[in-house]
XYZ file of C-alpha atoms in Angstrom:
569
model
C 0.922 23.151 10.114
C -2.496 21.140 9.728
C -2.752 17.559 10.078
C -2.112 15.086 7.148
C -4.915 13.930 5.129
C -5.264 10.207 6.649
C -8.456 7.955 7.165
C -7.870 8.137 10.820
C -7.781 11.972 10.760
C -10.703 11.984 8.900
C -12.612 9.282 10.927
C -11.276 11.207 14.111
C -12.962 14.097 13.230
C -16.240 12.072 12.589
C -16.121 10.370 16.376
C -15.300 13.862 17.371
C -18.480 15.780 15.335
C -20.428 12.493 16.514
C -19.866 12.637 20.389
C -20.403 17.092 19.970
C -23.851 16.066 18.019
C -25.003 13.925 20.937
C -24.306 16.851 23.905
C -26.821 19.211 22.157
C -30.102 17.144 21.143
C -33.184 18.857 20.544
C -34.756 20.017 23.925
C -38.435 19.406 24.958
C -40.355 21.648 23.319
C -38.382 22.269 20.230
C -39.893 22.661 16.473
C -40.608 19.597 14.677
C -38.582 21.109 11.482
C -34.876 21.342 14.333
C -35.880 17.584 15.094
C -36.366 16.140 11.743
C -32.815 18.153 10.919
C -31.391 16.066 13.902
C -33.077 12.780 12.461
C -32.026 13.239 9.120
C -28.240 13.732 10.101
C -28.563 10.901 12.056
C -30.224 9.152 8.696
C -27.303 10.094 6.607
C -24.687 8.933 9.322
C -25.805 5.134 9.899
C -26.242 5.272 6.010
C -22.631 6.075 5.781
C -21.697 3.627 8.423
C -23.408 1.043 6.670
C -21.719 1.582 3.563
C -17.968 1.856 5.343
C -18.619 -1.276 7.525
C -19.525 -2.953 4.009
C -16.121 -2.112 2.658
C -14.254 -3.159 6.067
C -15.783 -6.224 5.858
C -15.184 -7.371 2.164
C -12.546 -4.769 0.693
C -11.846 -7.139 -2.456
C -15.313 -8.600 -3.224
C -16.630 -11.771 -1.838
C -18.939 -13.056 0.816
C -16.785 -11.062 3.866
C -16.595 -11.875 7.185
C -20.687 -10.812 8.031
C -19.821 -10.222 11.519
C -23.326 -9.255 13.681
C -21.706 -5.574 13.768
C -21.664 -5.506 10.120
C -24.682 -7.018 9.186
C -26.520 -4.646 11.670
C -25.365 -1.448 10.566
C -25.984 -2.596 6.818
C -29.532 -2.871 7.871
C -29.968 -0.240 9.799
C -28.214 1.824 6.592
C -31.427 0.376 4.481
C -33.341 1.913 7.408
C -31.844 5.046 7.469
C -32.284 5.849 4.341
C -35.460 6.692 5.084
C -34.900 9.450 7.101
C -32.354 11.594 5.425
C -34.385 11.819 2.230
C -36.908 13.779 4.005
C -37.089 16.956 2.545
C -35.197 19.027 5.579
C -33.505 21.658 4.172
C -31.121 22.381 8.252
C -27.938 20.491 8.399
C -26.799 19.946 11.728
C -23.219 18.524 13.473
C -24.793 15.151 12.162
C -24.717 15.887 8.768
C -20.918 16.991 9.243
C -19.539 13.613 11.340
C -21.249 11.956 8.089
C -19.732 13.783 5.468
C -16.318 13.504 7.636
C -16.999 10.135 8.169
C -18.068 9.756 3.815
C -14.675 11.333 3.095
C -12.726 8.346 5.321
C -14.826 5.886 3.759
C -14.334 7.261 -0.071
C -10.581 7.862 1.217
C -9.958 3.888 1.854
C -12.104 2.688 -1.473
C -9.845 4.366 -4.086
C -7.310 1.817 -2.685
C -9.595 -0.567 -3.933
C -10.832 -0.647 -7.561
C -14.365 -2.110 -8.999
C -12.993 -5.843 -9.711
C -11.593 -5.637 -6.014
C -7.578 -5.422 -7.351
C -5.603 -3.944 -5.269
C -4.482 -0.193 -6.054
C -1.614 0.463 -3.853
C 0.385 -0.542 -0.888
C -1.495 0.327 1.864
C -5.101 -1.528 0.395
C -3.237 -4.726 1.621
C -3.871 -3.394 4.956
C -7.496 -3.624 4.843
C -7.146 -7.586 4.562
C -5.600 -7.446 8.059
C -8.320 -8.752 10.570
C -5.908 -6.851 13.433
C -6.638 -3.474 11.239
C -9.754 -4.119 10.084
C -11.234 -4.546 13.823
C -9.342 -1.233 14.784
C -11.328 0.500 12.053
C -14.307 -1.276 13.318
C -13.953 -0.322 16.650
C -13.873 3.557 15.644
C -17.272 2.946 14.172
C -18.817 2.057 16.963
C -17.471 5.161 18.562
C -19.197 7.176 15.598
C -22.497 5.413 15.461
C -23.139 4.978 19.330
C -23.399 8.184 20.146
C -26.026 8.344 17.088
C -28.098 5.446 18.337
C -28.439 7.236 21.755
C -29.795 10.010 20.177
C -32.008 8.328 17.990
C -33.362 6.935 21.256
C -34.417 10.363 22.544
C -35.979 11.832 19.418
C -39.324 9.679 19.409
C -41.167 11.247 22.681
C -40.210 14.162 20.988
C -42.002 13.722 17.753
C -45.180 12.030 19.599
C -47.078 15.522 20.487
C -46.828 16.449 16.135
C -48.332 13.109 15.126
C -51.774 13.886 15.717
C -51.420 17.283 13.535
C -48.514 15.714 11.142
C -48.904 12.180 10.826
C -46.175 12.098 7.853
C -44.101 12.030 11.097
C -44.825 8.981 12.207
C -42.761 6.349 10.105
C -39.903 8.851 10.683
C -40.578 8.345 14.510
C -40.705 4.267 13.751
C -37.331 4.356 11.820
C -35.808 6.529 14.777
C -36.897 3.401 17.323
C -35.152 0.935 15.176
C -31.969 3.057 15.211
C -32.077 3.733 18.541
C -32.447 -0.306 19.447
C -28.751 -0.219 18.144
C -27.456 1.110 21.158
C -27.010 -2.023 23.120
C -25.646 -3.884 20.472
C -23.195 -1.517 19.528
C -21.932 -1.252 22.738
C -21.192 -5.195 23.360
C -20.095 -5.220 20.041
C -17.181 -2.564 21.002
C -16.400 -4.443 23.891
C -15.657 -7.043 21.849
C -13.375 -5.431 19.186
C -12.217 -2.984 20.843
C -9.059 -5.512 22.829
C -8.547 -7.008 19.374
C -7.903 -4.342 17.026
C -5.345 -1.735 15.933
C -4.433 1.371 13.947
C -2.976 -0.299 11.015
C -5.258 1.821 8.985
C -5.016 5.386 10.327
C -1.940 5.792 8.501
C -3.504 5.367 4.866
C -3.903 8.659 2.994
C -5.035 9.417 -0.662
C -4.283 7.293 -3.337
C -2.471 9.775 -5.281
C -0.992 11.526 -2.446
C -1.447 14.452 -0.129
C -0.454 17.783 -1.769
C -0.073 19.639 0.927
C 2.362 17.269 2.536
C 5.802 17.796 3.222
C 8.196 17.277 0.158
C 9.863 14.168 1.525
C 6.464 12.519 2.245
C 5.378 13.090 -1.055
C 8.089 11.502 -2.620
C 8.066 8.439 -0.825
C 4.470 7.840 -1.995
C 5.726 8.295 -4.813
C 8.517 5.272 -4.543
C 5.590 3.434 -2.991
C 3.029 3.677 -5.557
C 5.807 3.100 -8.349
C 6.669 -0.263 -6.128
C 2.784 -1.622 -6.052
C 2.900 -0.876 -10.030
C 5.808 -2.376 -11.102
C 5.512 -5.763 -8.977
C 2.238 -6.416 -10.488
C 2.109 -9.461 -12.796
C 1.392 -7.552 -16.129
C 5.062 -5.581 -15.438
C 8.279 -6.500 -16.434
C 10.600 -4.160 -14.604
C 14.069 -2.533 -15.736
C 17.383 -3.046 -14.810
C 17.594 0.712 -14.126
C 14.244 0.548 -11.773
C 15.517 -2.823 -10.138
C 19.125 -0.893 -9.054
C 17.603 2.472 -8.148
C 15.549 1.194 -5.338
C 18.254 -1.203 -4.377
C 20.293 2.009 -4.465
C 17.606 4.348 -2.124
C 17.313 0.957 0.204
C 21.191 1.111 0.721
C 21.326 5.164 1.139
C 18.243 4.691 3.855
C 20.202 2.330 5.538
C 23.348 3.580 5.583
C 22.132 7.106 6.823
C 20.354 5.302 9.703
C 23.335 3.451 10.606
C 25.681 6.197 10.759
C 23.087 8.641 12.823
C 22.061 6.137 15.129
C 26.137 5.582 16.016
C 26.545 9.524 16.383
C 23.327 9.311 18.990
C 24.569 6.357 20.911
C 28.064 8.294 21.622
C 25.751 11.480 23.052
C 24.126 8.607 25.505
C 25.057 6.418 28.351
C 22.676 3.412 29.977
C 19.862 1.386 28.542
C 19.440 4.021 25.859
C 22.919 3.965 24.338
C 22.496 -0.262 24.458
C 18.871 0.176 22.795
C 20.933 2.794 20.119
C 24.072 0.446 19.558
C 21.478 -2.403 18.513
C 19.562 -0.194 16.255
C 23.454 0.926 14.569
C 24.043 -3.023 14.164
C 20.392 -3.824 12.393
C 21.277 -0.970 10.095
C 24.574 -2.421 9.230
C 22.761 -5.537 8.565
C 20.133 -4.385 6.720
C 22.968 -2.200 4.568
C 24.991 -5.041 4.078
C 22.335 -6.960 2.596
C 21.190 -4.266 -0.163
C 25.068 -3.293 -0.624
C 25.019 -7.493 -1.911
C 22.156 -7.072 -3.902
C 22.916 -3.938 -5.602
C 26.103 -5.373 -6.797
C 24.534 -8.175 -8.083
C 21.444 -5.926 -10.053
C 24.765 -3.982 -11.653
C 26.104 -7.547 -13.114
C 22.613 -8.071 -14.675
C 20.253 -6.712 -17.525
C 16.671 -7.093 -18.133
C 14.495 -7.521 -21.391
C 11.492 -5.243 -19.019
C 10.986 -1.569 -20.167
C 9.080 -0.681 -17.166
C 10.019 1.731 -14.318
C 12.093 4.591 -16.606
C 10.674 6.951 -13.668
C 12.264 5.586 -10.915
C 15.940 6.617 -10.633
C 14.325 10.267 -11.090
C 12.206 9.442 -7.899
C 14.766 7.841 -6.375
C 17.061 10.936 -6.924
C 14.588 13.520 -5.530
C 13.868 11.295 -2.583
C 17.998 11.089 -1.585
C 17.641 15.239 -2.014
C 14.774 15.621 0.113
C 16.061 12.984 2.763
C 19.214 15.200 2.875
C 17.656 18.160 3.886
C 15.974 16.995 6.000
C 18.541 15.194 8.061
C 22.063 17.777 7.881
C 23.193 18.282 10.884
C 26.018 20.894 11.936
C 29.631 19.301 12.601
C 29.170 18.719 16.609
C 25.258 17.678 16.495
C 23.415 17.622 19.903
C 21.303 15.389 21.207
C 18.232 17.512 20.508
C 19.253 17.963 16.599
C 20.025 14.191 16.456
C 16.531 13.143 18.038
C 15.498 15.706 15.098
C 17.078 13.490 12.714
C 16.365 10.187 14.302
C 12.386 10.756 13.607
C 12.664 11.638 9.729
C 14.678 8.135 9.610
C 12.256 6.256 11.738
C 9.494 7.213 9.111
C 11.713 6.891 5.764
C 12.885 3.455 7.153
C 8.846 2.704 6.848
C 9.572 1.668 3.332
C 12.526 -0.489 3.588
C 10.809 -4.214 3.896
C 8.351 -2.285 0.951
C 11.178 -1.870 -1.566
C 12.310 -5.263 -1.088
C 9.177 -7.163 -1.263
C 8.374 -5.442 -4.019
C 11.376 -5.435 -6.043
C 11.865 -9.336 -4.454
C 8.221 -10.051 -6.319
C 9.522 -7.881 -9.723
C 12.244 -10.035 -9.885
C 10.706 -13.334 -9.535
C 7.699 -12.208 -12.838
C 11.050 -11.418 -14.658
C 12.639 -15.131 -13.526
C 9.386 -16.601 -14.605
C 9.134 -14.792 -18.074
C 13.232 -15.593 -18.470
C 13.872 -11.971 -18.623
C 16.779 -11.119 -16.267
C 19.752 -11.406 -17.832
C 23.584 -12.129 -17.373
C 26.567 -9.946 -18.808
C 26.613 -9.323 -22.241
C 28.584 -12.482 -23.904
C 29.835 -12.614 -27.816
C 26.871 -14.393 -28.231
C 24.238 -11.941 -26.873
C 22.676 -11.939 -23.275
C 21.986 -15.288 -21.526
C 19.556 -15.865 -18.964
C 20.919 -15.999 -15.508
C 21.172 -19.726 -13.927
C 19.732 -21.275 -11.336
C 21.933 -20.802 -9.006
C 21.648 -17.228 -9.099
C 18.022 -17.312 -9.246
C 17.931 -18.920 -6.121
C 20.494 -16.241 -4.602
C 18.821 -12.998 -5.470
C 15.527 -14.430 -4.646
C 16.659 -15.325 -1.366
C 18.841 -12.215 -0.932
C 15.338 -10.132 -1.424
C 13.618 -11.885 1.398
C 16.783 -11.247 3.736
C 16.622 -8.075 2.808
C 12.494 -7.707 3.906
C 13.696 -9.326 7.104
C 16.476 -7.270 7.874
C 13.901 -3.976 7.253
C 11.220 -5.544 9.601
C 14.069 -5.579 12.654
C 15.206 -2.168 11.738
C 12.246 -0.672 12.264
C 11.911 -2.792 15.096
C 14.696 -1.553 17.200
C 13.961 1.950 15.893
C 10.269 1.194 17.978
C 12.188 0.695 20.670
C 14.248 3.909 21.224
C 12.873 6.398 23.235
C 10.229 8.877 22.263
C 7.169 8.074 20.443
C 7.616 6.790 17.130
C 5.890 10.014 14.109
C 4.038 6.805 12.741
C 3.809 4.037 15.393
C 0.554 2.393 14.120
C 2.083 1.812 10.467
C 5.356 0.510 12.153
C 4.086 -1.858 14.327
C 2.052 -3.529 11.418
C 4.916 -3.410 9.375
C 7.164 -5.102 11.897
C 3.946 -7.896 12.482
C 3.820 -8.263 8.827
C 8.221 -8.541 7.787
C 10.014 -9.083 10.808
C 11.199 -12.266 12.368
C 8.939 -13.433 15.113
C 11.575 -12.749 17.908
C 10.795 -9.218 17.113
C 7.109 -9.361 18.362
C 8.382 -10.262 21.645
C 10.324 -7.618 22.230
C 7.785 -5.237 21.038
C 4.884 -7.132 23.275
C 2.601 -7.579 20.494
C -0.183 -9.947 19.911
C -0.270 -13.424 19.342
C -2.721 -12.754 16.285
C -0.313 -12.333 13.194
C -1.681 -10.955 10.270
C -1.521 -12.674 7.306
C 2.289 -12.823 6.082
C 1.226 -13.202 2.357
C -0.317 -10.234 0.412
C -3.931 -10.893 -0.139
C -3.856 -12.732 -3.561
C -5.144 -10.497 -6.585
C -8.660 -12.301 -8.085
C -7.887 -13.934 -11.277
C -4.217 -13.854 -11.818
C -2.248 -16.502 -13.892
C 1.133 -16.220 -13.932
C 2.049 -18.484 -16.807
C 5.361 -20.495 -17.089
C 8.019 -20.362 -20.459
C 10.083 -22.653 -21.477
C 13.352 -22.749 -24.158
C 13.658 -25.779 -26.274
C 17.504 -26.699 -27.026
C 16.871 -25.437 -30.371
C 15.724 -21.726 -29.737
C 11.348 -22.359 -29.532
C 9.734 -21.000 -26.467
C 6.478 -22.540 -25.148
C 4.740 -21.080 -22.733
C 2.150 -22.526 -20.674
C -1.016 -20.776 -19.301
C -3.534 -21.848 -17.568
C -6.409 -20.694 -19.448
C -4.728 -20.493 -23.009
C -2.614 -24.041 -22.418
C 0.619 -24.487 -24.482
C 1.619 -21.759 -26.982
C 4.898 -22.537 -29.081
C 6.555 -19.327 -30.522
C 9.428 -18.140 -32.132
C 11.990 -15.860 -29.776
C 12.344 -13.248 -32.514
C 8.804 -12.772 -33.174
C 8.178 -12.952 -28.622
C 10.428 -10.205 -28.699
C 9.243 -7.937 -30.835
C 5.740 -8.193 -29.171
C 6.690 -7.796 -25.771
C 7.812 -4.002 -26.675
C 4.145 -3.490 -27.589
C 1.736 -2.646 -24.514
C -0.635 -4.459 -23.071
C -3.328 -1.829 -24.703
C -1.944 -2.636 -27.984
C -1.249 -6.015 -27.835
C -5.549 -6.248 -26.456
C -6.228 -4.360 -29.608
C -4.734 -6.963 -31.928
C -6.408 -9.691 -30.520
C -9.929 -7.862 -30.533
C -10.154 -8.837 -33.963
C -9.756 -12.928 -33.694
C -13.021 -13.200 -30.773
C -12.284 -16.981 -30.819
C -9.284 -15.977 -28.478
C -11.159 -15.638 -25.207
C -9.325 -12.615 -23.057
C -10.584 -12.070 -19.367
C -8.223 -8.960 -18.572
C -6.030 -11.007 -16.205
C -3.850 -11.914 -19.280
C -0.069 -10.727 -18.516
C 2.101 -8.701 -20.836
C 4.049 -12.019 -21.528
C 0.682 -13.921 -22.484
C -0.855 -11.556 -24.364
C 2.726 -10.894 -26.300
C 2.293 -14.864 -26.858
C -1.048 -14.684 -27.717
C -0.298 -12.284 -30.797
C 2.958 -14.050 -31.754
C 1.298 -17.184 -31.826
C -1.807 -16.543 -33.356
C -1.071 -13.359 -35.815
C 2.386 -12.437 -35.774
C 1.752 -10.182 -39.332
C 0.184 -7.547 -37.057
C 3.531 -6.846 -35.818
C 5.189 -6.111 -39.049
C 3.295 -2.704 -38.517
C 5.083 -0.937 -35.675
C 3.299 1.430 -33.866
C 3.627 5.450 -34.290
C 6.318 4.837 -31.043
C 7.875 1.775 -31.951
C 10.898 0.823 -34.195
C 9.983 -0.422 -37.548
C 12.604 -2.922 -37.281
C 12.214 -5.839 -34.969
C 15.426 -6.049 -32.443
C 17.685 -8.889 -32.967
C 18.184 -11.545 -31.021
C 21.138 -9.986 -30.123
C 19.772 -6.890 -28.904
C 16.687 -8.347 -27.475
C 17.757 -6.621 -23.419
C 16.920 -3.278 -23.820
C 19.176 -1.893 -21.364
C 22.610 -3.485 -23.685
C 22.880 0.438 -25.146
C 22.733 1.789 -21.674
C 25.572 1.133 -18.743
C 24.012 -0.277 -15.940
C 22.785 2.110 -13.728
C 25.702 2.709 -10.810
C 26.282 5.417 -8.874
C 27.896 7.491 -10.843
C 24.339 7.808 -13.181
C 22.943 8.389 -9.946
C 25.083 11.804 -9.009
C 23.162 12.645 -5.429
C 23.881 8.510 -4.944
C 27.429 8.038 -4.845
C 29.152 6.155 -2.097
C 32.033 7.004 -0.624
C 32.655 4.482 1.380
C 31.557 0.916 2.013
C 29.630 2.106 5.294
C 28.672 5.101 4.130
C 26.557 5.410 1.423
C 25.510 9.360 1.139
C 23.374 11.178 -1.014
């Protein structure tokens, strides 16, 4: 079975190829065509390092950080450059910890799109200084053993300079690199107490193929999460009860097989196990409260239709993975007890998340109460406040579970993701017991560039205003809000194309832009597009989930729960 696909594989591999480069330099007396191979490789690995540290250093645009690390290896990339366009047709183990190193680097920017917006969950790790130090640190163990080598190559090239002198500014350029070496290696000292591994974990944006079904499908859930809490989404009913509905089932399986381990156990173990059971329980009991609120609600968002068909083939795949025989032993449940500690990664995910999915939908009035005679009312404040509150409980309570899952025995499958997890959701009692730093990273996700989330408002007789910060004060009609909200962004951009005076920057969300049209040109949506109902929905029938039963369990057949504690797939 190879090794997943992860920047710290990848990067791995490049220390490795680095420090295997630097045992077998050209020897005394060697061609001048095998040294420039070895000086180009070394070329085309600072210029990669120089690039990387770049990205480490300002992942979503800006000035960065400009540590003296960063700003040296930039410059020595300039340098660099140089030296691998020399026309050297030999590739050596240089070339190969740069391309390795290239694939790490290209491997952490697809998280990360031009406008520096965020395109998944794990690109809010690289605003972690903890993480971002870690990553750091690993380049220094790449480009050191470079530098050293550059070092050597010079008195190598001297005897070919009076027959080649072409040499020589390669021979300069090496000096320069090879100046590096004592800076690099304070500069490691420095990071290297600091940082972390919050970062190795990160794979490919749109997953690793060749990972194992289960894995796969949790990226899945993951990168459906980072979509549908972004402020242009307005998410289902359907999508908002499916994950509360996985969130339970993970949580309710880890309850129930870390109270079969403890009874296998005696001693500090079974105590560490029994506390592990009870943060389960918690962490059930607070999605069991939210789930049964999401089934008393509806939502005007169409967004998220995929999700209770992820959510189903994740509950298969955990199964399999975790059956047991009747009379388990303690080397089947430790089995178990792993493929739980990783799917419990994404617990505090689905509910910060969902928690932030929820709050666009409070701010665009677009989770609903049960159906009344009168249509669908908003829900009140009061509950507002609840389920808003109930979602940060619930990213809490999945911080400390995979807390006291850390602290069982054996080595946690992904320790470096869990232990930024757990600094980033769980209480701060939880550090302690896990001995971790004093340096917190940043609680908040790293703010998306350009964002306004504007604010609506119902007058007493039926108008909506919104209020944007760019646009200012729109006042529309409800029917004609509707109707435009079931258009997508991409449409709704198209309509306004033709009126220029309305100045778009492509942070507008769906709710603005729906404004926008309805406020501005409302005729345009007399013409339904070739996937949209001709008629515009009543007032009435403005949630689009009042056809459809919520989603319980019983849509859900591989979700059912059979008891209160025991949730099963």
């Amino acid at each position: 079975m190879r090794e997943p696909l992860t920047y710290g594989s990848l990067a791995d591999e490049a220390a490795r190829i680095a420090a295997a480069a630097a045992t077998n330099p050209p020897r005394p007396g060697a061609r001048l065509g095998e040294i420039l191979d070895h000086a180009a490789g070394i070329g085309r690995l600072f210029a990669t390092a120089g690039r990387h540290a770049k990205l480490l250093d300002a992942p979503f645009g800006g000035p960065g950080r400009s540590t003296t690390f960063v700003n040296r290896l930039v410059t020595a990339a300039l340098v660099a450059d140089q030296l691998y366009d020399q026309p050297t047709p030999g590739r050596t183990l240089w070339h190969r910890a740069a391309d390795k190193l290239g694939a790490a680097h290209d491997l952490l920017a697809s998280h990360v799109d031009r406008a520096g917006q965020q395109r998944s969950l794990d690109a809010v790790v690289l605003g972690d200084p903890l993480a971002v130090r870690g990553a750091m640190t690993r380049l220094t163990d790449i480009t050191l053993p470079a530098a050293l080598t550059a070092r050597a190559l010079p008195p190598l090239i001297a005897p070919f300079q009076t027959n080649a002198p072409s040499v020589i500014p390669a021979a300069q350029v090496l000096t320069r690199l090879g100046a590096l070496t004592g800076p690099i290696r304070m500069s490691r000292e420095r990071l290297h107490p600091t940082g972390d591994h919050a970062l190795d974990p990160v794979g490919p944006l749109l997953g690793d193929p060749a990972a194992p079904p289960l894995d796969r499908a949790i990226h899945h859930v993951r990168r459906t999460l980072h979509q549908l809490s972004q402020p242009d989404a307005l998410i289902s009913q359907q999508a908002l009860l499916a994950f509360a509905t996985l969130a339970l089932a993970i949580s309710e399986r880890t309850h129930r097989l870390t109270r079969q381990a403890a009874t296998l156990v005696r001693g500090p173990e079974r105590a560490r196990l029994d506390i592990a059971c009870e943060q389960a329980e918690n962490t059930a009991r607070s999605w069991h409260a939210i789930r049964t609120f999401l089934q008393q609600t509806a939502s005007r968002g169409i967004d998220g239709h995929e999700a209770p068909g992820l959510v189903i083939d994740t509950g298969r795949y955990l199964v399999a993975n975790t059956r047991t025989g009747k009379n388990p032993g303690r080397r089947d449940l430790a089995r178990v007890l792993d493929v739980m500690r990783r799917t419990t990664l994404v617990l505090p995910e689905i509910a910060e998340r969902s928690g932030l999915a929820v709050e666009v939908l409070l701010t665009h009035q677009a989770l609903l109460g049960p159906a009344t005679p009168t249509g669908h009312q908003t829900i009140g404040r009061n509950e507002q406040t609840w389920i808003v509150d109930a979602y940060r409980t619930a990213t809490g309570h999945g911080g400390s579970t995979i807390t006291h899952l850390l602290r069982l025995p054996g080595i946690h499958p992904q320790r470096a993701r869990a232990l930024y997890l757990v600094q980033r959701y769980a209480p701060e009692g939880d550090h302690d017991l896990l001995g971790l730093r004093d340096a917190h990273p940043a609680t908040q996700e790293t703010p998306r560039p350009g964002w306004h989330v504007p604010v609506l408002d119902e007058e007493p007789d039926g108008t909506l205003r919104l209020h944007d910060s760019r646009h200012g004060t729109l006042q529309i009609d409800n029917t004609t809000l509707s109707t435009a909200v079931t258009r997508s962004p991409q449409t709704l951009r198209g309509i306004l194309a033709d009126h220029p005076w309305i100045d778009l920057d492509g942070t507008e969300t769906l709710v603005t832009l729906a404004a926008l049209v309805a406020a501005h040109t409302p005729g345009a949506l007399r013409t339904p597009a070739a996937s949209e109902p001709a008629d515009p929905p009543s007032q009435a029938a403005l949630p689009t989930l009042t056809s459809q039963p919520p989603v319980a369990s019983a849509n859900l057949p591989h979700l059912q729960a059979t008891e209160a504690s025991d949730l099963d797939f």
